[in-house]
C-alpha positions as a printed Julia matrix, in Angstrom:
311×3 Matrix{Float64}:
  -0.39  -40.11   -5.85
  -1.32  -36.56   -6.83
   0.68  -33.63   -8.12
  -0.18  -30.16   -6.78
   1.12  -27.24   -8.8
   1.66  -24.28   -6.48
   2.12  -20.64   -7.47
   3.84  -19.94   -4.15
   7.46  -18.81   -3.94
   9.75  -21.47   -2.51
  10.82  -20.5     1.0
   7.9   -18.13    1.6
   5.62  -18.61    4.6
   2.81  -19.73    2.32
   4.96  -22.28    0.49
   5.89  -23.7     3.9
   2.2   -23.81    4.83
   1.44  -25.7     1.62
   4.06  -28.27    2.54
   2.19  -28.71    5.8
  -1.05  -29.15    3.82
   0.46  -32.18    2.06
   1.21  -33.69    5.45
  -2.32  -32.94    6.65
  -3.81  -34.7     3.6
  -1.61  -37.74    4.18
  -2.67  -37.97    7.81
  -6.37  -37.3     7.16
  -6.54  -40.06    4.52
  -4.35  -42.51    6.46
  -1.78  -42.38    3.69
  -4.23  -43.25    0.93
  -3.76  -39.86   -0.76
  -0.24  -38.52   -1.11
   0.32  -35.05   -2.51
   3.61  -33.92   -4.05
   3.86  -30.14   -4.28
   5.68  -28.25   -7.03
   6.14  -24.6    -6.04
   6.98  -21.61   -8.29
   4.62  -22.9   -11.05
   7.42  -25.36  -11.79
   5.17  -27.55  -13.93
   4.36  -24.89  -16.5
   3.03  -21.45  -17.31
  -0.18  -20.41  -15.49
  -2.45  -20.65  -18.54
  -1.03  -24.06  -19.4
  -1.45  -25.28  -15.83
  -5.11  -24.27  -15.79
  -5.67  -26.18  -19.04
  -3.8   -29.15  -17.58
  -6.1   -29.12  -14.55
  -9.34  -28.92  -16.51
  -8.25  -31.49  -19.11
  -6.78  -34.03  -16.7
  -3.04  -33.51  -17.04
  -2.78  -32.25  -13.47
  -4.59  -33.42  -10.37
  -4.51  -30.33   -8.11
  -3.79  -26.67   -8.83
  -3.13  -23.63   -6.66
  -3.46  -20.4    -8.57
  -4.75  -16.85   -8.35
  -7.7   -16.0   -10.55
  -5.67  -13.17  -12.09
  -3.18  -15.71  -13.46
  -5.32  -17.8   -15.79
  -8.9   -18.71  -16.6
 -12.12  -16.71  -16.64
 -13.68  -15.97  -13.25
 -16.04  -13.01  -13.82
 -18.21  -13.57  -10.72
 -15.15  -13.61   -8.46
 -14.45  -10.04   -9.59
 -17.02   -9.09   -6.95
 -14.52   -9.58   -4.12
 -11.85   -7.82   -6.18
 -13.97   -4.71   -6.58
 -12.44   -1.84   -4.58
 -13.91   -0.86   -1.24
 -16.64   -3.48   -1.01
 -14.99   -5.07    2.02
 -12.1    -4.5     4.41
 -10.89   -7.98    5.42
  -9.95  -11.17    3.54
 -12.18  -13.07    5.98
 -15.24  -11.4     4.45
 -14.03  -12.21    0.95
 -13.76  -15.87    1.97
 -17.23  -15.72    3.49
 -18.66  -14.44    0.19
 -16.87  -17.08   -1.88
 -17.84  -20.04    0.32
 -21.46  -18.84    0.51
 -21.81  -18.48   -3.26
 -20.09  -21.82   -3.88
 -22.3   -23.66   -1.37
 -25.36  -22.13   -3.02
 -24.25  -23.32   -6.46
 -23.68  -19.77   -7.7
 -20.02  -20.09   -8.73
 -20.16  -22.19  -11.92
 -16.84  -20.65  -13.02
 -15.33  -22.87  -10.32
 -17.75  -25.76   -9.89
 -18.06  -26.46  -13.63
 -14.28  -26.76  -14.02
 -12.94  -28.24  -10.78
 -13.76  -29.29   -7.26
 -12.72  -26.43   -4.99
 -10.74  -27.74   -2.05
 -10.28  -24.29   -0.57
 -10.25  -20.59   -1.33
  -7.24  -18.53   -0.28
  -8.01  -14.8    -0.24
  -4.87  -12.7    -0.04
  -4.25  -10.11    2.62
  -5.74   -6.79    1.6
  -4.41   -5.13   -1.54
  -2.88   -1.67   -1.04
  -1.08    1.02   -3.02
   2.68    1.5    -2.8
   4.72    4.17   -4.61
   8.4     4.83   -5.17
   8.95    8.62   -5.02
   5.53   10.21   -5.47
   3.63   10.67   -2.21
  -0.12   10.53   -2.77
  -1.89   12.82   -0.3
  -5.06   13.6    -2.24
  -6.96   12.12   -5.15
  -5.42   14.74   -7.45
  -1.98   13.25   -6.82
  -2.92   10.13   -8.81
  -2.95   12.12  -12.05
  -0.06   11.28  -14.33
   1.17    8.3   -12.31
   1.78    4.89  -13.88
   0.57    2.18  -11.5
   0.72   -1.57  -11.98
  -2.33   -3.71  -11.28
  -2.95   -7.45  -11.7
  -6.71   -7.6   -12.24
  -9.29   -6.01  -14.49
 -11.09   -4.46  -11.54
  -7.94   -2.79  -10.23
  -7.04   -1.54  -13.7
 -10.47    0.09  -13.93
 -10.05    1.63  -10.47
  -6.62    3.06  -11.25
  -7.89    4.7   -14.4
 -10.96    6.05  -12.57
  -8.55    7.79  -10.16
  -6.79    9.53  -13.04
  -3.65    7.39  -13.18
  -2.49    5.1   -15.98
  -2.82    1.38  -15.33
   0.04   -0.9   -16.37
  -0.06   -4.7   -16.56
   3.25   -6.32  -15.56
   3.9    -9.83  -14.32
   4.62  -10.15  -10.6
   8.24  -11.16  -11.06
   8.96   -8.06  -13.15
   7.39   -5.47  -10.83
  10.46   -4.84   -8.66
  12.65   -4.08  -11.66
   9.95   -1.88  -13.2
   9.65    0.08   -9.94
  13.41    0.45   -9.54
  13.93    1.58  -13.15
  11.07    4.08  -13.14
   8.99    2.2   -15.68
   6.12    2.52  -13.21
   5.61    4.92  -10.31
   3.79    2.48   -8.05
   1.86   -0.73   -7.84
  -0.96   -2.48   -6.03
  -0.46   -5.74   -4.17
  -0.83   -7.26   -0.73
   1.82   -6.37    1.87
   2.9   -10.01    2.15
   3.49  -10.16   -1.62
   5.29   -6.81   -1.5
   7.78   -8.07    1.08
   8.16  -11.44   -0.65
   9.4    -9.57   -3.71
  11.33   -6.96   -1.62
   9.38   -3.9    -2.72
  10.49   -2.31    0.56
  13.91   -1.88   -1.03
  12.56    0.48   -3.67
   9.21    1.9    -2.48
   9.1     4.86   -0.1
   5.36    4.92    0.61
   2.7     2.38    1.55
  -0.94    3.48    1.76
  -2.7     1.64    4.57
  -6.25    1.97    3.21
  -7.37   -1.56    2.18
  -8.66   -1.75   -1.38
  -9.82   -5.33   -1.99
  -8.53   -8.88   -1.9
  -6.89  -11.01   -4.5
  -8.45  -14.46   -4.69
  -6.45  -17.68   -4.91
  -7.72  -21.23   -4.72
  -6.78  -24.88   -4.56
  -8.84  -26.94   -6.99
  -8.88  -30.6    -8.01
  -9.59  -31.99  -11.45
 -13.27  -33.03  -11.54
 -12.68  -36.52  -12.93
  -9.99  -37.11  -10.32
 -12.34  -35.91   -7.61
 -15.25  -38.01   -8.81
 -13.01  -41.09   -8.89
 -12.34  -40.85   -5.17
 -14.48  -42.95   -2.81
 -16.86  -40.96   -0.62
 -14.77  -41.36    2.54
 -11.71  -39.87    0.84
 -13.77  -36.99   -0.56
 -15.06  -36.29    2.92
 -11.55  -36.42    4.38
 -10.13  -34.14    1.68
 -12.88  -31.56    2.15
 -12.52  -31.65    5.92
  -8.77  -31.2     5.95
  -8.99  -28.48    3.29
 -11.43  -26.46    5.42
  -9.11  -26.92    8.41
  -6.28  -25.68    6.23
  -8.41  -22.67    5.22
  -8.98  -21.73    8.87
  -5.28  -22.15    9.62
  -4.34  -20.12    6.54
  -6.69  -17.25    7.41
  -5.18  -16.85   10.88
  -1.66  -16.84    9.45
  -2.67  -14.6     6.54
  -3.96  -11.9     8.86
  -0.84  -12.15   11.0
   1.39  -11.85    7.96
  -0.34   -8.7     6.73
   0.71   -6.83    9.86
   4.1    -8.51    9.99
   4.74   -7.52    6.38
   3.74   -3.91    7.04
   6.12   -3.92   10.02
   8.88   -5.25    7.77
   8.32   -2.43    5.31
   8.36    0.17    8.08
  11.6    -1.28    9.45
  13.1    -0.86    5.97
  12.21    2.82    5.97
   8.87    2.78    4.13
   6.46    5.46    5.33
   2.91    4.25    5.98
   0.53    6.96    4.78
  -2.89    7.24    6.4
  -5.25    9.15    4.11
  -7.66   11.56    5.76
 -11.41   10.92    5.58
 -11.92   13.39    2.74
  -9.31   11.69    0.55
 -10.67    8.22    1.26
 -14.18    9.38    0.43
 -13.04   11.03   -2.8
 -11.3     7.81   -3.86
 -14.39    5.75   -3.02
 -16.62    8.19   -4.9
 -14.41    7.94   -8.0
 -14.77    4.14   -8.03
 -18.34    3.92   -6.72
 -19.88    2.83  -10.04
 -17.72   -0.27  -10.36
 -20.01   -2.74   -8.57
 -22.98   -1.62  -10.63
 -20.93   -1.84  -13.82
 -19.84   -5.37  -12.87
 -23.44   -6.38  -12.22
 -24.43   -5.1   -15.66
 -21.52   -6.93  -17.27
 -22.53  -10.19  -15.6
 -26.17   -9.65  -16.57
 -25.08   -9.27  -20.19
 -23.36  -12.68  -19.94
 -26.59  -14.34  -18.81
 -25.53  -14.34  -15.15
 -27.67  -12.78  -12.42
 -25.11  -10.11  -11.69
 -27.56   -7.84   -9.91
 -28.62  -10.61   -7.55
 -25.04  -11.73   -6.89
 -23.79   -8.22   -6.16
 -26.75   -7.56   -3.87
 -26.06  -10.81   -2.01
 -22.39   -9.95   -1.62
 -23.27   -6.52   -0.24
 -25.7    -8.14    2.2
 -23.01  -10.57    3.37
 -20.63   -7.65    3.97
 -23.29   -5.69    5.86
 -23.96   -8.63    8.17
 -20.44  -10.02    8.43
 -18.92  -10.45   11.88
 -15.58   -9.53   10.31
 -16.81   -6.13    9.17
 -18.86   -5.11   12.18
């Protein structure tokens, strides 16, 4: 009997998919592992849930890395304009994990699966951004350190606001825009307040499902094998649905009257140029922490260059 704390919103497509995951685990283990899912972080605040996972008060946790814990290496896939699809982000994460290069995960949990979000994009309420100069003076919400750095590099002011408070902040003019994935935007009805969505993909957010290490190590080998197998099947199923939901969510926003803005090549290049130092800065930051940041960033870039999802 295992509890799984989920950060998904009850009734969302992903919450429904998680419910299916519990059924898949039950079937794959012939009923020997039963998972009860608690959506909406119902078991506690994100930081508390992460502590509960690592200290044994919770068996399984679904969470985004932006919510709790320290995951500096994972900032690679959250660096703007490294990649264009969540599939490539997953490829990077699985490769680094399999090579033993993600101690921020493997030292603290057994990763059952990664769950990269659909691609993060800008959305604004009244201000239409048509060139890089239009970012100046805007207040834009971001949910990761990398995105905060990118926003400020573009000349806007970055604001940190919890996900549940973004809609109100947009509607009251506290912020002029925000960054998130289209599926998250529609889940929180941003289409009711935002007029513009910018279709240029920025990066992914990275979520995961992890199991407490002691709990994992206590499982017999056949159950470990079954859990890993079903979790990778769930990953493949999730990725297909995730990509479908990105387009479906964009369509939902368009149907609500949101204008999808396609930046011209010059604007895209100017935005990329303004944020071009971020990967190198991240590598240096990781190097300073005793991590081979240069090697990790180079490997990630090589994966992107050779990825079937990018080419």
